[in-house]
Amino acid sequence: MDVQIASELSPDLIESRPARLDNLARLDRRLAWVVTCAPAVGFGVAMLLLLCGYPVGAVEIGLWLGMHILILIGVEVGFHRHFAHRSFNLRRPVRVALAILGSMAFQGPVIWWAATHRRHHNYSDKPGDPHSPHLHGEGPQRLMRGLFHAHMGWLFVPESTRAVGWDRYAHDLYRDKAVFKVHTLYFYWLLLGFVIPAILGGILTRTWMGAFLGFLWGGLVRIFMMNHVFYWCINSVTHTFGTRPFVSNDQSTNNIWLAIPTLGQSWHNNHHAFPSSAMMGLRWWEVDIGGWVVRALERLNLAWDVKTPSQAMMRRLRRN
Ligand SMILES: [Zn+2]
Ligand SMILES: [Zn+2]
């Protein structure tokens, strides 16, 4: 399937893009500290306020869950299934909207995210994989080190976050004018992910404290729960613990407990067996909310060319 490219830029501008993308891809150690620690500190402050008797009501919970669901759709349906795997095509406004939503997740800009993920699939659990838990040797202690590396430690390793030539994994994306624009404005989208819940919290409660709690719950708590607790488990837990119903060239696993909070990404062995499938849940009971979103977009004529594996393909790779 060809990637949708509405308007291509001049060859000169395309030439200059990898260098500009490299600048944005510099998730150096300082940024890694912010990405990993700021949400954890925010979560700690939120818990402290709760203990001190600051009531958390429907506004804070609503802002947290509302932002969480929309932004997770941006990451899982947009960044992952559409941009990284091209498992379906999207109308341009939806494509751009999902790129913006995913950018608010504190997981890096869209083109860098997609390129890093494509590298992960290219070298899955082998040298070159940016975040495999299995490259630190044998034994429980080394496995723990590997799990930490896969979960968040890799963000501190320059060879993982900005390997030489990383941009070659995303030529199709950096040629797309609108996607490239979203990518370069990354820090504004990040900011928007805090400003929106803060403004809504302030308006709904008509207090400054409401605005602060909106920022805290819709911003930092949301990021902590989404990344630290759930989504980053895809790199660590679902490459280590769980079942492997399909033959795949790595150690990916299916994990039922993470299926809902990751919108279906935790059917990760299914995904590695059929990486270009828009559906992660391949059996009727494998809850795949991201897949339902893709089907809904398809029904609304906003998505098309939705790829799924045939029964014959699944039979060929099924272990039992
Ligand atoms: Zn994986
Ligand atoms: Zn993937």
Coordinates of N, CA, C and O in Angstrom, one line a residue, residues 41-100:
V41 N 6.8 12.7 39.5 CA 6.7 13.7 40.6 C 5.3 14.3 40.6 O 4.7 14.4 41.7
G42 N 4.7 14.5 39.4 CA 3.3 15.0 39.4 C 2.4 14.1 40.0 O 1.5 14.4 40.8
F43 N 2.6 12.8 39.8 CA 1.7 11.7 40.3 C 1.9 11.8 41.9 O 0.9 11.7 42.6
G44 N 3.1 11.9 42.3 CA 3.4 12.0 43.8 C 2.7 13.2 44.4 O 2.1 13.0 45.5
V45 N 2.8 14.3 43.8 CA 2.1 15.5 44.3 C 0.6 15.3 44.4 O -0.1 15.7 45.4
A46 N 0.0 14.7 43.3 CA -1.4 14.4 43.3 C -1.8 13.5 44.5 O -2.8 13.8 45.1
M47 N -1.0 12.5 44.7 CA -1.3 11.6 45.8 C -1.2 12.3 47.2 O -2.0 12.1 48.1
L48 N -0.2 13.2 47.3 CA 0.1 13.9 48.5 C -1.1 14.9 48.8 O -1.6 15.0 49.9
L49 N -1.6 15.5 47.7 CA -2.8 16.4 47.9 C -4.0 15.6 48.3 O -4.8 16.1 49.2
L50 N -4.1 14.4 47.8 CA -5.3 13.6 48.2 C -5.2 13.3 49.7 O -6.2 13.4 50.4
L51 N -4.0 12.9 50.1 CA -3.8 12.6 51.5 C -4.0 13.8 52.4 O -4.5 13.6 53.6
C52 N -3.7 15.0 51.9 CA -3.9 16.2 52.7 C -5.4 16.7 52.7 O -5.7 17.7 53.2
G53 N -6.2 15.9 52.0 CA -7.6 16.2 52.1 C -8.2 17.1 50.9 O -9.3 17.5 51.0
Y54 N -7.3 17.3 49.9 CA -7.9 18.0 48.7 C -8.8 17.1 47.9 O -8.3 16.1 47.4
P55 N -10.1 17.3 47.9 CA -10.9 16.3 47.2 C -10.7 16.3 45.7 O -10.5 17.3 45.1
V56 N -10.7 15.1 45.2 CA -10.6 15.0 43.7 C -11.9 14.5 43.2 O -12.5 13.5 43.6
G57 N -12.6 15.4 42.4 CA -13.9 15.1 42.0 C -14.1 14.7 40.6 O -13.1 14.3 39.9
A58 N -15.3 14.8 40.1 CA -15.6 14.4 38.7 C -14.8 15.2 37.7 O -14.4 14.7 36.6
V59 N -14.5 16.5 38.0 CA -13.8 17.3 37.0 C -12.4 16.7 36.7 O -12.0 16.5 35.6
E60 N -11.7 16.5 37.8 CA -10.3 16.0 37.7 C -10.3 14.6 37.1 O -9.5 14.3 36.1
I61 N -11.2 13.7 37.5 CA -11.2 12.4 37.0 C -11.6 12.4 35.5 O -11.1 11.7 34.7
G62 N -12.6 13.3 35.2 CA -13.1 13.4 33.8 C -12.0 13.9 32.9 O -11.8 13.4 31.8
L63 N -11.2 14.9 33.4 CA -10.2 15.5 32.6 C -9.1 14.5 32.4 O -8.5 14.3 31.3
W64 N -8.7 13.7 33.4 CA -7.7 12.7 33.3 C -8.1 11.6 32.3 O -7.4 11.4 31.3
L65 N -9.3 11.0 32.5 CA -9.7 10.0 31.6 C -10.0 10.5 30.1 O -9.6 9.8 29.2
G66 N -10.6 11.6 30.0 CA -10.9 12.2 28.7 C -9.6 12.4 27.9 O -9.5 12.0 26.7
M67 N -8.6 13.1 28.5 CA -7.3 13.3 27.9 C -6.6 12.0 27.6 O -6.1 11.8 26.5
H68 N -6.7 11.1 28.6 CA -6.0 9.8 28.5 C -6.5 9.0 27.2 O -5.7 8.6 26.4
I69 N -7.8 8.9 27.1 CA -8.4 8.1 26.0 C -8.1 8.8 24.7 O -7.6 8.1 23.7
L70 N -8.3 10.1 24.5 CA -8.1 10.7 23.2 C -6.6 10.6 22.8 O -6.3 10.3 21.7
I71 N -5.7 10.9 23.8 CA -4.3 10.9 23.5 C -3.8 9.5 23.2 O -2.9 9.3 22.3
L72 N -4.3 8.5 23.9 CA -3.9 7.1 23.7 C -4.3 6.7 22.3 O -3.6 5.9 21.6
I73 N -5.5 7.1 21.9 CA -6.0 6.8 20.5 C -4.9 7.4 19.5 O -4.6 6.8 18.5
G74 N -4.5 8.6 19.8 CA -3.5 9.3 19.0 C -2.2 8.4 18.9 O -1.6 8.3 17.8
V75 N -1.8 7.9 20.0 CA -0.6 7.1 20.0 C -0.8 5.7 19.3 O -0.1 5.3 18.4
E76 N -1.8 5.0 19.8 CA -1.9 3.6 19.4 C -2.5 3.5 17.9 O -2.0 2.7 17.1
V77 N -3.6 4.2 17.7 CA -4.2 4.2 16.4 C -3.4 5.0 15.4 O -3.2 4.6 14.2
G78 N -3.0 6.2 15.8 CA -2.3 7.1 14.9 C -0.8 6.7 14.8 O -0.4 6.2 13.8
F79 N 0.0 7.0 15.8 CA 1.5 6.8 15.7 C 1.8 5.4 15.3 O 2.6 5.1 14.5
H80 N 1.1 4.4 16.1 CA 1.6 3.0 15.9 C 1.0 2.4 14.6 O 1.7 2.1 13.7
R81 N -0.4 2.2 14.6 CA -0.9 1.4 13.5 C -0.9 2.2 12.2 O -0.7 1.6 11.1
H82 N -1.2 3.5 12.2 CA -1.2 4.2 10.9 C 0.2 4.7 10.5 O 0.7 4.3 9.4
F83 N 0.9 5.5 11.3 CA 2.1 6.1 10.9 C 3.3 5.1 10.8 O 4.0 5.0 9.8
A84 N 3.5 4.3 11.9 CA 4.6 3.3 11.9 C 4.4 2.1 11.0 O 5.3 1.7 10.2
H85 N 3.1 1.6 10.9 CA 2.9 0.3 10.2 C 2.1 0.5 8.9 O 2.0 -0.5 8.1
R86 N 1.5 1.7 8.7 CA 0.7 1.9 7.5 C -0.3 0.8 7.3 O -0.5 0.3 6.2
S87 N -1.0 0.4 8.4 CA -1.9 -0.7 8.3 C -3.3 -0.3 7.8 O -4.2 -1.1 7.6
F88 N -3.5 1.0 7.6 CA -4.7 1.5 6.9 C -4.4 2.9 6.5 O -3.5 3.6 7.0
N89 N -5.2 3.4 5.6 CA -5.1 4.8 5.1 C -6.1 5.7 5.8 O -7.1 5.2 6.2
L90 N -5.8 7.0 5.9 CA -6.7 7.9 6.6 C -6.9 9.2 5.8 O -5.9 9.6 5.1
R91 N -8.1 9.8 5.9 CA -8.2 11.1 5.3 C -7.3 12.1 6.1 O -7.1 11.9 7.2
R92 N -6.9 13.1 5.3 CA -5.8 14.0 5.8 C -6.2 14.6 7.1 O -5.3 14.6 8.1
P93 N -7.4 15.2 7.3 CA -7.6 15.9 8.6 C -7.5 14.9 9.8 O -7.0 15.3 10.9
V94 N -8.0 13.7 9.6 CA -7.9 12.7 10.7 C -6.4 12.3 11.0 O -6.0 12.2 12.1
R95 N -5.7 12.2 9.9 CA -4.3 11.8 10.0 C -3.5 12.9 10.8 O -2.8 12.6 11.7
V96 N -3.8 14.1 10.5 CA -3.1 15.2 11.2 C -3.6 15.3 12.6 O -2.8 15.5 13.6
A97 N -4.9 15.1 12.8 CA -5.5 15.2 14.2 C -4.8 14.1 15.1 O -4.5 14.3 16.2
L98 N -4.7 12.9 14.5 CA -4.1 11.8 15.3 C -2.6 12.1 15.6 O -2.1 11.7 16.7
A99 N -1.9 12.7 14.6 CA -0.5 13.0 14.8 C -0.4 14.1 16.0 O 0.5 14.0 16.8
I100 N -1.3 15.0 16.0 CA -1.3 16.0 17.1 C -1.6 15.4 18.4 O -0.9 15.6 19.4

